[in-house]
mmCIF file with all atom_site columns, C-alpha atoms in Angstrom:
data_model
loop_
_atom_site.group_PDB
_atom_site.id
_atom_site.type_symbol
_atom_site.label_atom_id
_atom_site.label_alt_id
_atom_site.label_comp_id
_atom_site.label_asym_id
_atom_site.label_entity_id
_atom_site.label_seq_id
_atom_site.pdbx_PDB_ins_code
_atom_site.Cartn_x
_atom_site.Cartn_y
_atom_site.Cartn_z
_atom_site.occupancy
_atom_site.B_iso_or_equiv
_atom_site.pdbx_formal_charge
_atom_site.auth_seq_id
_atom_site.auth_comp_id
_atom_site.auth_asym_id
_atom_site.auth_atom_id
_atom_site.pdbx_PDB_model_num
ATOM 1   C CA . ILE A 1 1   ? 0.000   0.000   0.000   1.00 0.00 ? 50  ILE A CA 1
ATOM 2   C CA . VAL A 1 2   ? 1.307   3.427   -0.982  1.00 0.00 ? 51  VAL A CA 1
ATOM 3   C CA . SER A 1 3   ? -0.631  6.358   0.501   1.00 0.00 ? 52  SER A CA 1
ATOM 4   C CA . ASN A 1 4   ? 0.657   9.612   -0.969  1.00 0.00 ? 53  ASN A CA 1
ATOM 5   C CA . LEU A 1 5   ? -0.506  13.030  0.169   1.00 0.00 ? 54  LEU A CA 1
ATOM 6   C CA . THR A 1 6   ? -0.280  14.830  -3.175  1.00 0.00 ? 55  THR A CA 1
ATOM 7   C CA . ARG A 1 7   ? 0.409   14.262  -6.867  1.00 0.00 ? 56  ARG A CA 1
ATOM 8   C CA . LYS A 1 8   ? 2.079   16.764  -9.167  1.00 0.00 ? 57  LYS A CA 1
ATOM 9   C CA . TYR A 1 9   ? 0.730   17.294  -12.689 1.00 0.00 ? 58  TYR A CA 1
ATOM 10  C CA . GLU A 1 10  ? 2.575   19.131  -15.427 1.00 0.00 ? 59  GLU A CA 1
ATOM 11  C CA . ILE A 1 11  ? 0.155   21.625  -16.982 1.00 0.00 ? 60  ILE A CA 1
ATOM 12  C CA . THR A 1 12  ? 0.704   23.153  -20.425 1.00 0.00 ? 61  THR A CA 1
ATOM 13  C CA . HIS A 1 13  ? -1.160  26.334  -21.370 1.00 0.00 ? 62  HIS A CA 1
ATOM 14  C CA . GLY A 1 14  ? -1.274  27.497  -24.975 1.00 0.00 ? 63  GLY A CA 1
ATOM 15  C CA . ALA A 1 15  ? -0.262  24.198  -26.591 1.00 0.00 ? 64  ALA A CA 1
ATOM 16  C CA . GLY A 1 16  ? 0.764   24.834  -30.183 1.00 0.00 ? 65  GLY A CA 1
ATOM 17  C CA . ARG A 1 17  ? 2.179   28.268  -29.435 1.00 0.00 ? 66  ARG A CA 1
ATOM 18  C CA . HIS A 1 18  ? 5.848   29.046  -29.923 1.00 0.00 ? 67  HIS A CA 1
ATOM 19  C CA . LYS A 1 19  ? 6.419   29.197  -26.147 1.00 0.00 ? 68  LYS A CA 1
ATOM 20  C CA . PRO A 1 20  ? 3.556   27.528  -24.243 1.00 0.00 ? 69  PRO A CA 1
ATOM 21  C CA . LYS A 1 21  ? 3.350   28.186  -20.533 1.00 0.00 ? 70  LYS A CA 1
ATOM 22  C CA . VAL A 1 22  ? 4.310   25.098  -18.506 1.00 0.00 ? 71  VAL A CA 1
ATOM 23  C CA . TYR A 1 23  ? 3.963   24.728  -14.746 1.00 0.00 ? 72  TYR A CA 1
ATOM 24  C CA . GLN A 1 24  ? 3.090   22.148  -12.079 1.00 0.00 ? 73  GLN A CA 1
ATOM 25  C CA . ARG A 1 25  ? -0.258  21.744  -10.339 1.00 0.00 ? 74  ARG A CA 1
ATOM 26  C CA . GLU A 1 26  ? -0.246  19.873  -7.034  1.00 0.00 ? 75  GLU A CA 1
ATOM 27  C CA . VAL A 1 27  ? -3.401  17.872  -6.302  1.00 0.00 ? 76  VAL A CA 1
ATOM 28  C CA . PRO A 1 28  ? -4.204  16.453  -2.838  1.00 0.00 ? 77  PRO A CA 1
ATOM 29  C CA . LEU A 1 29  ? -4.708  12.686  -2.990  1.00 0.00 ? 78  LEU A CA 1
ATOM 30  C CA . SER A 1 30  ? -7.585  12.832  -0.527  1.00 0.00 ? 79  SER A CA 1
ATOM 31  C CA . LYS A 1 31  ? -10.668 10.649  -0.223  1.00 0.00 ? 80  LYS A CA 1
ATOM 32  C CA . ASP A 1 32  ? -12.590 13.500  -1.863  1.00 0.00 ? 81  ASP A CA 1
ATOM 33  C CA . PHE A 1 33  ? -10.315 13.364  -4.918  1.00 0.00 ? 82  PHE A CA 1
ATOM 34  C CA . PHE A 1 34  ? -10.849 9.606   -5.181  1.00 0.00 ? 83  PHE A CA 1
ATOM 35  C CA . ARG A 1 35  ? -14.626 10.178  -5.026  1.00 0.00 ? 84  ARG A CA 1
ATOM 36  C CA . LEU A 1 36  ? -14.241 12.643  -7.898  1.00 0.00 ? 85  LEU A CA 1
ATOM 37  C CA . ILE A 1 37  ? -12.144 10.125  -9.872  1.00 0.00 ? 86  ILE A CA 1
ATOM 38  C CA . GLY A 1 38  ? -14.969 7.586   -9.563  1.00 0.00 ? 87  GLY A CA 1
ATOM 39  C CA . TYR A 1 39  ? -17.509 10.094  -10.874 1.00 0.00 ? 88  TYR A CA 1
ATOM 40  C CA . TYR A 1 40  ? -15.212 10.945  -13.790 1.00 0.00 ? 89  TYR A CA 1
ATOM 41  C CA . LEU A 1 41  ? -14.641 7.287   -14.697 1.00 0.00 ? 90  LEU A CA 1
ATOM 42  C CA . ALA A 1 42  ? -18.402 6.740   -14.802 1.00 0.00 ? 91  ALA A CA 1
ATOM 43  C CA . GLU A 1 43  ? -19.824 10.041  -16.049 1.00 0.00 ? 92  GLU A CA 1
ATOM 44  C CA . GLY A 1 44  ? -16.928 12.325  -16.978 1.00 0.00 ? 93  GLY A CA 1
ATOM 45  C CA . SER A 1 45  ? -15.394 13.612  -20.173 1.00 0.00 ? 94  SER A CA 1
ATOM 46  C CA . VAL A 1 46  ? -12.812 16.156  -21.341 1.00 0.00 ? 95  VAL A CA 1
ATOM 47  C CA . SER A 1 47  ? -13.460 18.387  -24.341 1.00 0.00 ? 96  SER A CA 1
ATOM 48  C CA . GLY A 1 48  ? -12.657 21.648  -26.104 1.00 0.00 ? 97  GLY A CA 1
ATOM 49  C CA . ASN A 1 49  ? -12.582 23.044  -29.639 1.00 0.00 ? 98  ASN A CA 1
ATOM 50  C CA . GLU A 1 50  ? -8.905  24.054  -29.543 1.00 0.00 ? 99  GLU A CA 1
ATOM 51  C CA . GLY A 1 51  ? -7.292  21.753  -27.020 1.00 0.00 ? 100 GLY A CA 1
ATOM 52  C CA . ASP A 1 52  ? -8.781  20.287  -23.871 1.00 0.00 ? 101 ASP A CA 1
ATOM 53  C CA . HIS A 1 53  ? -10.118 22.897  -21.466 1.00 0.00 ? 102 HIS A CA 1
ATOM 54  C CA . TYR A 1 54  ? -13.533 21.625  -20.331 1.00 0.00 ? 103 TYR A CA 1
ATOM 55  C CA . VAL A 1 55  ? -14.331 18.880  -17.819 1.00 0.00 ? 104 VAL A CA 1
ATOM 56  C CA . ASN A 1 56  ? -17.911 17.575  -17.939 1.00 0.00 ? 105 ASN A CA 1
ATOM 57  C CA . PHE A 1 57  ? -19.861 15.292  -15.601 1.00 0.00 ? 106 PHE A CA 1
ATOM 58  C CA . SER A 1 58  ? -23.158 14.067  -17.097 1.00 0.00 ? 107 SER A CA 1
ATOM 59  C CA . PHE A 1 59  ? -26.141 12.942  -15.020 1.00 0.00 ? 108 PHE A CA 1
ATOM 60  C CA . ASN A 1 60  ? -29.880 12.441  -15.269 1.00 0.00 ? 109 ASN A CA 1
ATOM 61  C CA . GLU A 1 61  ? -31.675 15.621  -14.233 1.00 0.00 ? 110 GLU A CA 1
ATOM 62  C CA . ASN A 1 62  ? -33.182 13.786  -11.240 1.00 0.00 ? 111 ASN A CA 1
ATOM 63  C CA . GLU A 1 63  ? -29.793 12.793  -9.815  1.00 0.00 ? 112 GLU A CA 1
ATOM 64  C CA . ARG A 1 64  ? -29.512 15.995  -7.785  1.00 0.00 ? 113 ARG A CA 1
ATOM 65  C CA . VAL A 1 65  ? -27.634 14.302  -4.946  1.00 0.00 ? 114 VAL A CA 1
ATOM 66  C CA . PHE A 1 66  ? -24.847 13.250  -7.338  1.00 0.00 ? 115 PHE A CA 1
ATOM 67  C CA . ILE A 1 67  ? -24.800 16.638  -9.078  1.00 0.00 ? 116 ILE A CA 1
ATOM 68  C CA . GLU A 1 68  ? -24.429 18.545  -5.818  1.00 0.00 ? 117 GLU A CA 1
ATOM 69  C CA . ASP A 1 69  ? -21.834 16.050  -4.578  1.00 0.00 ? 118 ASP A CA 1
ATOM 70  C CA . VAL A 1 70  ? -19.649 16.633  -7.664  1.00 0.00 ? 119 VAL A CA 1
ATOM 71  C CA . LYS A 1 71  ? -19.913 20.419  -7.285  1.00 0.00 ? 120 LYS A CA 1
ATOM 72  C CA . GLN A 1 72  ? -18.923 20.182  -3.617  1.00 0.00 ? 121 GLN A CA 1
ATOM 73  C CA . LEU A 1 73  ? -16.008 17.850  -4.402  1.00 0.00 ? 122 LEU A CA 1
ATOM 74  C CA . LEU A 1 74  ? -14.715 20.247  -7.082  1.00 0.00 ? 123 LEU A CA 1
ATOM 75  C CA . LYS A 1 75  ? -14.713 22.954  -4.432  1.00 0.00 ? 124 LYS A CA 1
ATOM 76  C CA . ASN A 1 76  ? -13.095 20.751  -1.753  1.00 0.00 ? 125 ASN A CA 1
ATOM 77  C CA . VAL A 1 77  ? -10.300 19.369  -3.955  1.00 0.00 ? 126 VAL A CA 1
ATOM 78  C CA . PHE A 1 78  ? -9.573  22.162  -6.439  1.00 0.00 ? 127 PHE A CA 1
ATOM 79  C CA . GLY A 1 79  ? -11.209 25.229  -4.921  1.00 0.00 ? 128 GLY A CA 1
ATOM 80  C CA . TYR A 1 80  ? -13.525 25.636  -7.929  1.00 0.00 ? 129 TYR A CA 1
ATOM 81  C CA . THR A 1 81  ? -16.828 27.309  -7.135  1.00 0.00 ? 130 THR A CA 1
ATOM 82  C CA . LYS A 1 82  ? -17.818 28.277  -10.688 1.00 0.00 ? 131 LYS A CA 1
ATOM 83  C CA . ALA A 1 83  ? -18.976 24.910  -12.003 1.00 0.00 ? 132 ALA A CA 1
ATOM 84  C CA . ILE A 1 84  ? -22.021 25.555  -14.146 1.00 0.00 ? 133 ILE A CA 1
ATOM 85  C CA . GLU A 1 85  ? -24.975 23.342  -15.028 1.00 0.00 ? 134 GLU A CA 1
ATOM 86  C CA . THR A 1 86  ? -26.176 22.876  -18.594 1.00 0.00 ? 135 THR A CA 1
ATOM 87  C CA . GLN A 1 87  ? -29.328 21.014  -19.576 1.00 0.00 ? 136 GLN A CA 1
ATOM 88  C CA . THR A 1 88  ? -29.998 18.499  -22.357 1.00 0.00 ? 137 THR A CA 1
ATOM 89  C CA . PRO A 1 89  ? -33.821 18.339  -22.286 1.00 0.00 ? 138 PRO A CA 1
ATOM 90  C CA . LYS A 1 90  ? -34.039 15.677  -25.025 1.00 0.00 ? 139 LYS A CA 1
ATOM 91  C CA . ASN A 1 91  ? -32.558 13.000  -22.746 1.00 0.00 ? 140 ASN A CA 1
ATOM 92  C CA . HIS A 1 92  ? -33.424 14.690  -19.419 1.00 0.00 ? 141 HIS A CA 1
ATOM 93  C CA . GLY A 1 93  ? -29.747 15.281  -18.699 1.00 0.00 ? 142 GLY A CA 1
ATOM 94  C CA . THR A 1 94  ? -27.841 17.742  -16.567 1.00 0.00 ? 143 THR A CA 1
ATOM 95  C CA . ASN A 1 95  ? -24.126 18.408  -17.114 1.00 0.00 ? 144 ASN A CA 1
ATOM 96  C CA . VAL A 1 96  ? -21.767 19.852  -14.521 1.00 0.00 ? 145 VAL A CA 1
ATOM 97  C CA . VAL A 1 97  ? -19.162 21.760  -16.530 1.00 0.00 ? 146 VAL A CA 1
ATOM 98  C CA . VAL A 1 98  ? -15.876 23.342  -15.446 1.00 0.00 ? 147 VAL A CA 1
ATOM 99  C CA . SER A 1 99  ? -13.843 25.472  -17.833 1.00 0.00 ? 148 SER A CA 1
ATOM 100 C CA . SER A 1 100 ? -10.278 24.793  -16.745 1.00 0.00 ? 149 SER A CA 1
ATOM 101 C CA . VAL A 1 101 ? -7.157  23.740  -18.635 1.00 0.00 ? 150 VAL A CA 1
ATOM 102 C CA . ASP A 1 102 ? -5.688  22.548  -15.335 1.00 0.00 ? 151 ASP A CA 1
ATOM 103 C CA . LEU A 1 103 ? -8.552  20.175  -14.542 1.00 0.00 ? 152 LEU A CA 1
ATOM 104 C CA . ALA A 1 104 ? -8.798  18.942  -18.117 1.00 0.00 ? 153 ALA A CA 1
ATOM 105 C CA . GLN A 1 105 ? -5.134  17.915  -18.101 1.00 0.00 ? 154 GLN A CA 1
ATOM 106 C CA . VAL A 1 106 ? -5.482  16.279  -14.668 1.00 0.00 ? 155 VAL A CA 1
ATOM 107 C CA . PHE A 1 107 ? -8.493  14.175  -15.675 1.00 0.00 ? 156 PHE A CA 1
ATOM 108 C CA . LYS A 1 108 ? -7.042  13.198  -19.067 1.00 0.00 ? 157 LYS A CA 1
ATOM 109 C CA . GLU A 1 109 ? -4.874  10.789  -17.054 1.00 0.00 ? 158 GLU A CA 1
ATOM 110 C CA . PHE A 1 110 ? -8.029  8.750   -16.411 1.00 0.00 ? 159 PHE A CA 1
ATOM 111 C CA . GLY A 1 111 ? -8.879  8.381   -20.099 1.00 0.00 ? 160 GLY A CA 1
ATOM 112 C CA . LYS A 1 112 ? -10.836 10.118  -22.852 1.00 0.00 ? 161 LYS A CA 1
ATOM 113 C CA . GLY A 1 113 ? -13.838 8.245   -24.235 1.00 0.00 ? 162 GLY A CA 1
ATOM 114 C CA . SER A 1 114 ? -15.761 5.628   -22.261 1.00 0.00 ? 163 SER A CA 1
ATOM 115 C CA . GLU A 1 115 ? -13.900 2.642   -23.758 1.00 0.00 ? 164 GLU A CA 1
ATOM 116 C CA . ASN A 1 116 ? -10.546 4.236   -22.814 1.00 0.00 ? 165 ASN A CA 1
ATOM 117 C CA . LYS A 1 117 ? -11.257 4.957   -19.148 1.00 0.00 ? 166 LYS A CA 1
ATOM 118 C CA . VAL A 1 118 ? -8.477  3.686   -16.908 1.00 0.00 ? 167 VAL A CA 1
ATOM 119 C CA . ILE A 1 119 ? -7.280  3.742   -13.312 1.00 0.00 ? 168 ILE A CA 1
ATOM 120 C CA . PRO A 1 120 ? -3.598  4.832   -13.296 1.00 0.00 ? 169 PRO A CA 1
ATOM 121 C CA . HIS A 1 121 ? -1.050  2.499   -11.761 1.00 0.00 ? 170 HIS A CA 1
ATOM 122 C CA . TRP A 1 122 ? -0.354  4.813   -8.803  1.00 0.00 ? 171 TRP A CA 1
ATOM 123 C CA . ALA A 1 123 ? -4.058  4.779   -7.892  1.00 0.00 ? 172 ALA A CA 1
ATOM 124 C CA . MET A 1 124 ? -4.094  0.965   -8.026  1.00 0.00 ? 173 MET A CA 1
ATOM 125 C CA . LEU A 1 125 ? -1.466  0.957   -5.235  1.00 0.00 ? 174 LEU A CA 1
ATOM 126 C CA . GLU A 1 126 ? -3.174  3.538   -3.028  1.00 0.00 ? 175 GLU A CA 1
ATOM 127 C CA . ASP A 1 127 ? -4.805  3.122   0.367   1.00 0.00 ? 176 ASP A CA 1
ATOM 128 C CA . PRO A 1 128 ? -7.858  0.802   0.030   1.00 0.00 ? 177 PRO A CA 1
ATOM 129 C CA . GLU A 1 129 ? -9.903  3.252   2.114   1.00 0.00 ? 178 GLU A CA 1
ATOM 130 C CA . LYS A 1 130 ? -9.402  5.836   -0.634  1.00 0.00 ? 179 LYS A CA 1
ATOM 131 C CA . GLN A 1 131 ? -10.135 3.234   -3.291  1.00 0.00 ? 180 GLN A CA 1
ATOM 132 C CA . LYS A 1 132 ? -13.467 2.461   -1.617  1.00 0.00 ? 181 LYS A CA 1
ATOM 133 C CA . GLN A 1 133 ? -14.475 6.070   -2.315  1.00 0.00 ? 182 GLN A CA 1
ATOM 134 C CA . LEU A 1 134 ? -13.627 5.622   -5.993  1.00 0.00 ? 183 LEU A CA 1
ATOM 135 C CA . LEU A 1 135 ? -15.646 2.401   -6.172  1.00 0.00 ? 184 LEU A CA 1
ATOM 136 C CA . SER A 1 136 ? -18.652 3.935   -4.447  1.00 0.00 ? 185 SER A CA 1
ATOM 137 C CA . THR A 1 137 ? -18.985 6.802   -6.944  1.00 0.00 ? 186 THR A CA 1
ATOM 138 C CA . LEU A 1 138 ? -18.098 4.592   -9.920  1.00 0.00 ? 187 LEU A CA 1
ATOM 139 C CA . PHE A 1 139 ? -21.056 2.449   -8.826  1.00 0.00 ? 188 PHE A CA 1
ATOM 140 C CA . ARG A 1 140 ? -23.282 5.537   -8.570  1.00 0.00 ? 189 ARG A CA 1
ATOM 141 C CA . GLY A 1 141 ? -22.629 6.290   -12.226 1.00 0.00 ? 190 GLY A CA 1
ATOM 142 C CA . ASP A 1 142 ? -22.096 2.909   -13.891 1.00 0.00 ? 191 ASP A CA 1
ATOM 143 C CA . GLY A 1 143 ? -23.633 0.519   -11.385 1.00 0.00 ? 192 GLY A CA 1
ATOM 144 C CA . ASN A 1 144 ? -26.955 -0.959  -10.392 1.00 0.00 ? 193 ASN A CA 1
ATOM 145 C CA . PHE A 1 145 ? -28.493 -3.304  -7.857  1.00 0.00 ? 194 PHE A CA 1
ATOM 146 C CA . TYR A 1 146 ? -29.993 -6.201  -9.829  1.00 0.00 ? 195 TYR A CA 1
ATOM 147 C CA . SER A 1 147 ? -32.963 -7.853  -8.159  1.00 0.00 ? 196 SER A CA 1
ATOM 148 C CA . LYS A 1 148 ? -35.302 -10.120 -10.135 1.00 0.00 ? 197 LYS A CA 1
ATOM 149 C CA . GLN A 1 149 ? -37.362 -13.282 -9.866  1.00 0.00 ? 198 GLN A CA 1
ATOM 150 C CA . HIS A 1 150 ? -36.392 -15.981 -12.391 1.00 0.00 ? 199 HIS A CA 1
ATOM 151 C CA . LYS A 1 151 ? -37.816 -19.443 -13.050 1.00 0.00 ? 200 LYS A CA 1
ATOM 152 C CA . SER A 1 152 ? -34.730 -20.848 -11.347 1.00 0.00 ? 201 SER A CA 1
ATOM 153 C CA . GLY A 1 153 ? -35.182 -18.595 -8.309  1.00 0.00 ? 202 GLY A CA 1
ATOM 154 C CA . TYR A 1 154 ? -34.685 -15.088 -7.034  1.00 0.00 ? 203 TYR A CA 1
ATOM 155 C CA . LYS A 1 155 ? -31.454 -13.426 -8.241  1.00 0.00 ? 204 LYS A CA 1
ATOM 156 C CA . GLU A 1 156 ? -29.634 -10.481 -6.693  1.00 0.00 ? 205 GLU A CA 1
ATOM 157 C CA . SER A 1 157 ? -26.289 -8.883  -7.490  1.00 0.00 ? 206 SER A CA 1
ATOM 158 C CA . PHE A 1 158 ? -24.422 -5.600  -7.526  1.00 0.00 ? 207 PHE A CA 1
ATOM 159 C CA . ARG A 1 159 ? -23.090 -4.764  -10.983 1.00 0.00 ? 208 ARG A CA 1
ATOM 160 C CA . ILE A 1 160 ? -20.757 -2.184  -12.526 1.00 0.00 ? 209 ILE A CA 1
ATOM 161 C CA . SER A 1 161 ? -20.826 -2.050  -16.342 1.00 0.00 ? 210 SER A CA 1
ATOM 162 C CA . THR A 1 162 ? -18.389 -0.320  -18.677 1.00 0.00 ? 211 THR A CA 1
ATOM 163 C CA . THR A 1 163 ? -17.088 -0.490  -22.244 1.00 0.00 ? 212 THR A CA 1
ATOM 164 C CA . SER A 1 164 ? -13.512 -0.244  -20.921 1.00 0.00 ? 213 SER A CA 1
ATOM 165 C CA . GLU A 1 165 ? -12.129 -3.758  -20.474 1.00 0.00 ? 214 GLU A CA 1
ATOM 166 C CA . LYS A 1 166 ? -9.044  -2.480  -18.679 1.00 0.00 ? 215 LYS A CA 1
ATOM 167 C CA . MET A 1 167 ? -11.041 -0.462  -16.151 1.00 0.00 ? 216 MET A CA 1
ATOM 168 C CA . ALA A 1 168 ? -13.374 -3.413  -15.527 1.00 0.00 ? 217 ALA A CA 1
ATOM 169 C CA . ARG A 1 169 ? -10.401 -5.632  -14.719 1.00 0.00 ? 218 ARG A CA 1
ATOM 170 C CA . GLN A 1 170 ? -8.886  -2.914  -12.527 1.00 0.00 ? 219 GLN A CA 1
ATOM 171 C CA . ALA A 1 171 ? -12.149 -2.431  -10.618 1.00 0.00 ? 220 ALA A CA 1
ATOM 172 C CA . ARG A 1 172 ? -12.218 -6.179  -9.967  1.00 0.00 ? 221 ARG A CA 1
ATOM 173 C CA . GLU A 1 173 ? -8.637  -6.046  -8.645  1.00 0.00 ? 222 GLU A CA 1
ATOM 174 C CA . ILE A 1 174 ? -9.458  -3.151  -6.308  1.00 0.00 ? 223 ILE A CA 1
ATOM 175 C CA . LEU A 1 175 ? -12.491 -5.051  -5.023  1.00 0.00 ? 224 LEU A CA 1
ATOM 176 C CA . LEU A 1 176 ? -10.159 -7.940  -4.175  1.00 0.00 ? 225 LEU A CA 1
ATOM 177 C CA . ARG A 1 177 ? -7.963  -5.513  -2.217  1.00 0.00 ? 226 ARG A CA 1
ATOM 178 C CA . VAL A 1 178 ? -10.974 -4.681  -0.016  1.00 0.00 ? 227 VAL A CA 1
ATOM 179 C CA . LYS A 1 179 ? -11.795 -8.407  0.372   1.00 0.00 ? 228 LYS A CA 1
ATOM 180 C CA . ILE A 1 180 ? -14.704 -8.504  -2.079  1.00 0.00 ? 229 ILE A CA 1
ATOM 181 C CA . PRO A 1 181 ? -14.336 -11.150 -4.838  1.00 0.00 ? 230 PRO A CA 1
ATOM 182 C CA . ALA A 1 182 ? -16.293 -10.366 -8.010  1.00 0.00 ? 231 ALA A CA 1
ATOM 183 C CA . PHE A 1 183 ? -17.090 -12.015 -11.318 1.00 0.00 ? 232 PHE A CA 1
ATOM 184 C CA . LEU A 1 184 ? -16.331 -10.430 -14.692 1.00 0.00 ? 233 LEU A CA 1
ATOM 185 C CA . ASN A 1 185 ? -18.179 -11.068 -17.929 1.00 0.00 ? 234 ASN A CA 1
ATOM 186 C CA . ARG A 1 186 ? -18.195 -9.706  -21.467 1.00 0.00 ? 235 ARG A CA 1
ATOM 187 C CA . GLN A 1 187 ? -21.298 -9.075  -23.552 1.00 0.00 ? 236 GLN A CA 1
ATOM 188 C CA . LYS A 1 188 ? -20.855 -8.775  -27.314 1.00 0.00 ? 237 LYS A CA 1
ATOM 189 C CA . ARG A 1 189 ? -23.010 -6.109  -28.965 1.00 0.00 ? 238 ARG A CA 1
ATOM 190 C CA . ALA A 1 190 ? -23.801 -5.357  -32.590 1.00 0.00 ? 239 ALA A CA 1
ATOM 191 C CA . SER A 1 191 ? -21.323 -3.005  -34.299 1.00 0.00 ? 240 SER A CA 1
ATOM 192 C CA . PRO A 1 192 ? -20.637 -0.123  -33.958 1.00 0.00 ? 241 PRO A CA 1
ATOM 193 C CA . ARG A 1 193 ? -21.461 -0.602  -30.275 1.00 0.00 ? 242 ARG A CA 1
ATOM 194 C CA . LYS A 1 194 ? -18.538 -1.699  -28.127 1.00 0.00 ? 243 LYS A CA 1
ATOM 195 C CA . PRO A 1 195 ? -18.613 -4.877  -25.993 1.00 0.00 ? 244 PRO A CA 1
ATOM 196 C CA . MET A 1 196 ? -19.912 -4.337  -22.466 1.00 0.00 ? 245 MET A CA 1
ATOM 197 C CA . TYR A 1 197 ? -17.892 -5.580  -19.487 1.00 0.00 ? 246 TYR A CA 1
ATOM 198 C CA . THR A 1 198 ? -19.677 -6.200  -16.200 1.00 0.00 ? 247 THR A CA 1
ATOM 199 C CA . VAL A 1 199 ? -18.096 -6.597  -12.779 1.00 0.00 ? 248 VAL A CA 1
ATOM 200 C CA . GLY A 1 200 ? -20.546 -8.276  -10.409 1.00 0.00 ? 249 GLY A CA 1
ATOM 201 C CA . VAL A 1 201 ? -20.743 -9.051  -6.707  1.00 0.00 ? 250 VAL A CA 1
ATOM 202 C CA . THR A 1 202 ? -23.017 -11.867 -5.518  1.00 0.00 ? 251 THR A CA 1
ATOM 203 C CA . GLY A 1 203 ? -23.573 -14.162 -2.561  1.00 0.00 ? 252 GLY A CA 1
ATOM 204 C CA . GLU A 1 204 ? -22.187 -13.505 0.890   1.00 0.00 ? 253 GLU A CA 1
ATOM 205 C CA . TYR A 1 205 ? -20.035 -10.576 -0.304  1.00 0.00 ? 254 TYR A CA 1
ATOM 206 C CA . MET A 1 206 ? -23.064 -8.483  -1.263  1.00 0.00 ? 255 MET A CA 1
ATOM 207 C CA . SER A 1 207 ? -23.505 -7.197  2.291   1.00 0.00 ? 256 SER A CA 1
ATOM 208 C CA . ARG A 1 208 ? -19.897 -5.924  2.358   1.00 0.00 ? 257 ARG A CA 1
ATOM 209 C CA . PHE A 1 209 ? -20.301 -4.224  -1.012  1.00 0.00 ? 258 PHE A CA 1
ATOM 210 C CA . GLY A 1 210 ? -23.684 -2.821  0.005   1.00 0.00 ? 259 GLY A CA 1
ATOM 211 C CA . GLU A 1 211 ? -22.162 -1.264  3.101   1.00 0.00 ? 260 GLU A CA 1
ATOM 212 C CA . MET A 1 212 ? -19.583 0.466   0.908   1.00 0.00 ? 261 MET A CA 1
ATOM 213 C CA . VAL A 1 213 ? -22.159 1.949   -1.508  1.00 0.00 ? 262 VAL A CA 1
ATOM 214 C CA . GLY A 1 214 ? -24.898 2.684   1.040   1.00 0.00 ? 263 GLY A CA 1
ATOM 215 C CA . ILE A 1 215 ? -27.379 -0.030  0.047   1.00 0.00 ? 264 ILE A CA 1
ATOM 216 C CA . PRO A 1 216 ? -28.107 -2.380  2.992   1.00 0.00 ? 265 PRO A CA 1
ATOM 217 C CA . VAL A 1 217 ? -28.244 -6.063  2.034   1.00 0.00 ? 266 VAL A CA 1
ATOM 218 C CA . SER A 1 218 ? -28.982 -8.931  4.417   1.00 0.00 ? 267 SER A CA 1
ATOM 219 C CA . ASN A 1 219 ? -26.434 -11.718 4.856   1.00 0.00 ? 268 ASN A CA 1
ATOM 220 C CA . LYS A 1 220 ? -29.272 -14.182 4.369   1.00 0.00 ? 269 LYS A CA 1
ATOM 221 C CA . MET A 1 221 ? -31.781 -14.973 1.642   1.00 0.00 ? 270 MET A CA 1
ATOM 222 C CA . ASN A 1 222 ? -34.895 -17.043 2.313   1.00 0.00 ? 271 ASN A CA 1
ATOM 223 C CA . GLY A 1 223 ? -33.652 -17.601 5.843   1.00 0.00 ? 272 GLY A CA 1
ATOM 224 C CA . LYS A 1 224 ? -30.350 -19.114 4.702   1.00 0.00 ? 273 LYS A CA 1
ATOM 225 C CA . LYS A 1 225 ? -26.819 -17.748 4.378   1.00 0.00 ? 274 LYS A CA 1
ATOM 226 C CA . ARG A 1 226 ? -26.189 -16.487 0.870   1.00 0.00 ? 275 ARG A CA 1
ATOM 227 C CA . ALA A 1 227 ? -24.278 -18.935 -1.308  1.00 0.00 ? 276 ALA A CA 1
ATOM 228 C CA . SER A 1 228 ? -21.124 -17.725 -3.018  1.00 0.00 ? 277 SER A CA 1
ATOM 229 C CA . MET A 1 229 ? -19.036 -18.899 -5.965  1.00 0.00 ? 278 MET A CA 1
ATOM 230 C CA . PHE A 1 230 ? -15.941 -17.436 -4.270  1.00 0.00 ? 279 PHE A CA 1
ATOM 231 C CA . TYR A 1 231 ? -13.970 -17.930 -1.078  1.00 0.00 ? 280 TYR A CA 1
ATOM 232 C CA . ILE A 1 232 ? -11.296 -15.566 0.191   1.00 0.00 ? 281 ILE A CA 1
ATOM 233 C CA . ASP A 1 233 ? -9.021  -15.810 3.221   1.00 0.00 ? 282 ASP A CA 1
ATOM 234 C CA . ASP A 1 234 ? -5.995  -13.869 4.466   1.00 0.00 ? 283 ASP A CA 1
ATOM 235 C CA . ASP A 1 235 ? -3.697  -15.320 1.815   1.00 0.00 ? 284 ASP A CA 1
ATOM 236 C CA . PHE A 1 236 ? -5.758  -15.962 -1.321  1.00 0.00 ? 285 PHE A CA 1
#
């Protein structure tokens, strides 16, 4: 475990100019920053007509709790209080937008385009308590609690879905670090749609995952301990 206090990013202003301005931006590696990383991995993007200078977080208009959380985290971590909201009425969306070259270059490290989202190596080695914050907000954006009656019986699971295979595998590895085994599957989809990768938590580990994301789940189902396809101890 490596728990760093800050990370330095090299910021370039005026890329393409004869003498672009280059300086370092120090970012606190706090739990709040890891919460913001999770939101970006699920709902974030970087854009701009002439170079990257906008960071966007896209939500459904009814997800006010998430919207306000992102705005507060931007203030806590970066000191930004001028995040604006834009509406996309056609799909009932609300975007939280920050115009900042600094932030755009920081978040580019986590990938541009949903299929290219990635958790950097340094974040994979960080304190699991910080990583739990990342997982909780990643779940808010890309996750769901599956609960349905089938002919074979009642099925429940927590799922995180993404078109980024690398991020799906990384999320599964982080879950293992916090003692939550998870399955991983791949769903092929008709072109031009990308394959969908799903990380899922079932059985006895659902209560531990539910505690992390704020969704209480009983250790039992139908009066019996939940069955699990996995077993984990202190060594494996």
